[in-house]
Amino acid sequence: MITSRFTGTDANGYQHTAVIVSRGDNERYVECGSCDYQRRVSWGARETAESHLWSEHHVSGVHRQLALGPFIAAGFGLLLVLFLLSKAHAL
């Protein structure tokens, strides 16, 4: 599940994107959409993504966007917990 997306434009006008992907048991990866860069990170994912865009693609003005997926999953989980609590309270 993509948790963050970093985008920026290089001097030639090309847009580059790096994303932070969460997989499995707290495994996080930084993946670049412009090249085949993929790196597993345990901490500093944001800095790794920004650093890759700056150093490899010479991007200036990196913008971060948070993905909606984790927020939607948390919302469904909260609704499920509230539903189960209401059923348990009714007994």
JSON list of C-alpha atoms in Angstrom, two decimals:
[
{"chain": "A", "resi": 1, "resn": "MET", "atom": "CA", "xyz": [0.00, 0.00, 0.00]},
{"chain": "A", "resi": 2, "resn": "ILE", "atom": "CA", "xyz": [1.39, 3.39, -0.98]},
{"chain": "A", "resi": 3, "resn": "THR", "atom": "CA", "xyz": [1.64, 5.64, 2.08]},
{"chain": "A", "resi": 4, "resn": "SER", "atom": "CA", "xyz": [3.40, 8.72, 0.63]},
{"chain": "A", "resi": 5, "resn": "ARG", "atom": "CA", "xyz": [4.20, 10.09, -2.81]},
{"chain": "A", "resi": 6, "resn": "PHE", "atom": "CA", "xyz": [6.98, 12.56, -3.59]},
{"chain": "A", "resi": 7, "resn": "THR", "atom": "CA", "xyz": [6.96, 14.44, -6.89]},
{"chain": "A", "resi": 8, "resn": "GLY", "atom": "CA", "xyz": [9.15, 17.06, -8.46]},
{"chain": "A", "resi": 9, "resn": "THR", "atom": "CA", "xyz": [10.27, 18.43, -11.81]},
{"chain": "A", "resi": 10, "resn": "ASP", "atom": "CA", "xyz": [13.82, 18.45, -13.15]},
{"chain": "A", "resi": 11, "resn": "ALA", "atom": "CA", "xyz": [15.50, 21.21, -15.17]},
{"chain": "A", "resi": 12, "resn": "ASN", "atom": "CA", "xyz": [14.24, 19.70, -18.46]},
{"chain": "A", "resi": 13, "resn": "GLY", "atom": "CA", "xyz": [10.61, 19.76, -17.34]},
{"chain": "A", "resi": 14, "resn": "TYR", "atom": "CA", "xyz": [10.25, 16.02, -16.68]},
{"chain": "A", "resi": 15, "resn": "GLN", "atom": "CA", "xyz": [8.26, 15.02, -13.62]},
{"chain": "A", "resi": 16, "resn": "HIS", "atom": "CA", "xyz": [9.71, 12.34, -11.34]},
{"chain": "A", "resi": 17, "resn": "THR", "atom": "CA", "xyz": [7.86, 10.43, -8.64]},
{"chain": "A", "resi": 18, "resn": "ALA", "atom": "CA", "xyz": [9.10, 8.36, -5.72]},
{"chain": "A", "resi": 19, "resn": "VAL", "atom": "CA", "xyz": [6.69, 6.51, -3.44]},
{"chain": "A", "resi": 20, "resn": "ILE", "atom": "CA", "xyz": [6.90, 4.91, -0.03]},
{"chain": "A", "resi": 21, "resn": "VAL", "atom": "CA", "xyz": [5.24, 1.49, -0.10]},
{"chain": "A", "resi": 22, "resn": "SER", "atom": "CA", "xyz": [4.31, -0.48, 3.01]},
{"chain": "A", "resi": 23, "resn": "ARG", "atom": "CA", "xyz": [4.36, -4.26, 2.62]},
{"chain": "A", "resi": 24, "resn": "GLY", "atom": "CA", "xyz": [3.93, -7.14, 4.99]},
{"chain": "A", "resi": 25, "resn": "ASP", "atom": "CA", "xyz": [5.10, -6.84, 8.57]},
{"chain": "A", "resi": 26, "resn": "ASN", "atom": "CA", "xyz": [6.20, -3.20, 8.68]},
{"chain": "A", "resi": 27, "resn": "GLU", "atom": "CA", "xyz": [8.41, -3.56, 5.61]},
{"chain": "A", "resi": 28, "resn": "ARG", "atom": "CA", "xyz": [8.72, -0.23, 3.86]},
{"chain": "A", "resi": 29, "resn": "TYR", "atom": "CA", "xyz": [10.27, 0.42, 0.48]},
{"chain": "A", "resi": 30, "resn": "VAL", "atom": "CA", "xyz": [11.14, 3.53, -1.48]},
{"chain": "A", "resi": 31, "resn": "GLU", "atom": "CA", "xyz": [10.41, 3.04, -5.18]},
{"chain": "A", "resi": 32, "resn": "CYS", "atom": "CA", "xyz": [11.10, 5.45, -8.02]},
{"chain": "A", "resi": 33, "resn": "GLY", "atom": "CA", "xyz": [8.71, 5.63, -10.96]},
{"chain": "A", "resi": 34, "resn": "SER", "atom": "CA", "xyz": [11.35, 7.09, -13.29]},
{"chain": "A", "resi": 35, "resn": "CYS", "atom": "CA", "xyz": [14.04, 4.45, -12.87]},
{"chain": "A", "resi": 36, "resn": "ASP", "atom": "CA", "xyz": [14.32, 0.96, -11.38]},
{"chain": "A", "resi": 37, "resn": "TYR", "atom": "CA", "xyz": [15.37, 2.25, -7.96]},
{"chain": "A", "resi": 38, "resn": "GLN", "atom": "CA", "xyz": [13.91, 0.25, -5.07]},
{"chain": "A", "resi": 39, "resn": "ARG", "atom": "CA", "xyz": [15.28, 0.21, -1.56]},
{"chain": "A", "resi": 40, "resn": "ARG", "atom": "CA", "xyz": [14.05, -1.31, 1.67]},
{"chain": "A", "resi": 41, "resn": "VAL", "atom": "CA", "xyz": [14.18, 1.19, 4.52]},
{"chain": "A", "resi": 42, "resn": "SER", "atom": "CA", "xyz": [13.63, 0.72, 8.23]},
{"chain": "A", "resi": 43, "resn": "TRP", "atom": "CA", "xyz": [13.67, 4.42, 9.07]},
{"chain": "A", "resi": 44, "resn": "GLY", "atom": "CA", "xyz": [14.19, 7.69, 7.20]},
{"chain": "A", "resi": 45, "resn": "ALA", "atom": "CA", "xyz": [11.98, 6.75, 4.26]},
{"chain": "A", "resi": 46, "resn": "ARG", "atom": "CA", "xyz": [11.05, 10.37, 3.57]},
{"chain": "A", "resi": 47, "resn": "GLU", "atom": "CA", "xyz": [14.67, 11.48, 3.54]},
{"chain": "A", "resi": 48, "resn": "THR", "atom": "CA", "xyz": [15.63, 8.53, 1.32]},
{"chain": "A", "resi": 49, "resn": "ALA", "atom": "CA", "xyz": [12.92, 9.35, -1.24]},
{"chain": "A", "resi": 50, "resn": "GLU", "atom": "CA", "xyz": [13.79, 13.06, -1.33]},
{"chain": "A", "resi": 51, "resn": "SER", "atom": "CA", "xyz": [17.51, 12.33, -1.49]},
{"chain": "A", "resi": 52, "resn": "HIS", "atom": "CA", "xyz": [17.05, 9.96, -4.43]},
{"chain": "A", "resi": 53, "resn": "LEU", "atom": "CA", "xyz": [15.03, 12.53, -6.39]},
{"chain": "A", "resi": 54, "resn": "TRP", "atom": "CA", "xyz": [17.57, 15.27, -5.68]},
{"chain": "A", "resi": 55, "resn": "SER", "atom": "CA", "xyz": [20.74, 13.25, -6.34]},
{"chain": "A", "resi": 56, "resn": "GLU", "atom": "CA", "xyz": [19.70, 11.01, -9.24]},
{"chain": "A", "resi": 57, "resn": "HIS", "atom": "CA", "xyz": [17.16, 13.12, -11.10]},
{"chain": "A", "resi": 58, "resn": "HIS", "atom": "CA", "xyz": [18.24, 16.64, -10.03]},
{"chain": "A", "resi": 59, "resn": "VAL", "atom": "CA", "xyz": [14.69, 17.50, -9.00]},
{"chain": "A", "resi": 60, "resn": "SER", "atom": "CA", "xyz": [14.01, 20.76, -7.24]},
{"chain": "A", "resi": 61, "resn": "GLY", "atom": "CA", "xyz": [10.97, 21.56, -5.14]},
{"chain": "A", "resi": 62, "resn": "VAL", "atom": "CA", "xyz": [9.91, 18.10, -4.00]},
{"chain": "A", "resi": 63, "resn": "HIS", "atom": "CA", "xyz": [6.25, 17.94, -2.96]},
{"chain": "A", "resi": 64, "resn": "ARG", "atom": "CA", "xyz": [4.88, 15.31, -0.58]},
{"chain": "A", "resi": 65, "resn": "GLN", "atom": "CA", "xyz": [1.37, 13.87, -0.87]},
{"chain": "A", "resi": 66, "resn": "LEU", "atom": "CA", "xyz": [-0.11, 11.49, 1.67]},
{"chain": "A", "resi": 67, "resn": "ALA", "atom": "CA", "xyz": [-2.06, 8.56, 0.26]},
{"chain": "A", "resi": 68, "resn": "LEU", "atom": "CA", "xyz": [-5.67, 8.01, 1.31]},
{"chain": "A", "resi": 69, "resn": "GLY", "atom": "CA", "xyz": [-5.42, 4.21, 1.60]},
{"chain": "A", "resi": 70, "resn": "PRO", "atom": "CA", "xyz": [-4.10, 4.03, 5.19]},
{"chain": "A", "resi": 71, "resn": "PHE", "atom": "CA", "xyz": [-6.69, 6.56, 6.38]},
{"chain": "A", "resi": 72, "resn": "ILE", "atom": "CA", "xyz": [-9.55, 4.64, 4.74]},
{"chain": "A", "resi": 73, "resn": "ALA", "atom": "CA", "xyz": [-8.35, 1.34, 6.22]},
{"chain": "A", "resi": 74, "resn": "ALA", "atom": "CA", "xyz": [-8.12, 2.92, 9.69]},
{"chain": "A", "resi": 75, "resn": "GLY", "atom": "CA", "xyz": [-11.64, 4.33, 9.30]},
{"chain": "A", "resi": 76, "resn": "PHE", "atom": "CA", "xyz": [-13.09, 0.92, 8.38]},
{"chain": "A", "resi": 77, "resn": "GLY", "atom": "CA", "xyz": [-11.23, -0.65, 11.30]},
{"chain": "A", "resi": 78, "resn": "LEU", "atom": "CA", "xyz": [-12.65, 1.94, 13.69]},
{"chain": "A", "resi": 79, "resn": "LEU", "atom": "CA", "xyz": [-16.18, 1.37, 12.37]},
{"chain": "A", "resi": 80, "resn": "LEU", "atom": "CA", "xyz": [-15.76, -2.39, 12.83]},
{"chain": "A", "resi": 81, "resn": "VAL", "atom": "CA", "xyz": [-14.58, -1.95, 16.42]},
{"chain": "A", "resi": 82, "resn": "LEU", "atom": "CA", "xyz": [-17.50, 0.36, 17.21]},
{"chain": "A", "resi": 83, "resn": "PHE", "atom": "CA", "xyz": [-19.94, -2.10, 15.64]},
{"chain": "A", "resi": 84, "resn": "LEU", "atom": "CA", "xyz": [-18.55, -5.02, 17.64]},
{"chain": "A", "resi": 85, "resn": "LEU", "atom": "CA", "xyz": [-18.63, -2.97, 20.85]},
{"chain": "A", "resi": 86, "resn": "SER", "atom": "CA", "xyz": [-22.27, -2.04, 20.26]},
{"chain": "A", "resi": 87, "resn": "LYS", "atom": "CA", "xyz": [-23.18, -5.72, 19.69]},
{"chain": "A", "resi": 88, "resn": "ALA", "atom": "CA", "xyz": [-21.32, -6.79, 22.83]},
{"chain": "A", "resi": 89, "resn": "HIS", "atom": "CA", "xyz": [-23.04, -4.05, 24.86]},
{"chain": "A", "resi": 90, "resn": "ALA", "atom": "CA", "xyz": [-26.48, -5.15, 23.61]},
{"chain": "A", "resi": 91, "resn": "LEU", "atom": "CA", "xyz": [-25.99, -8.65, 25.04]}
]
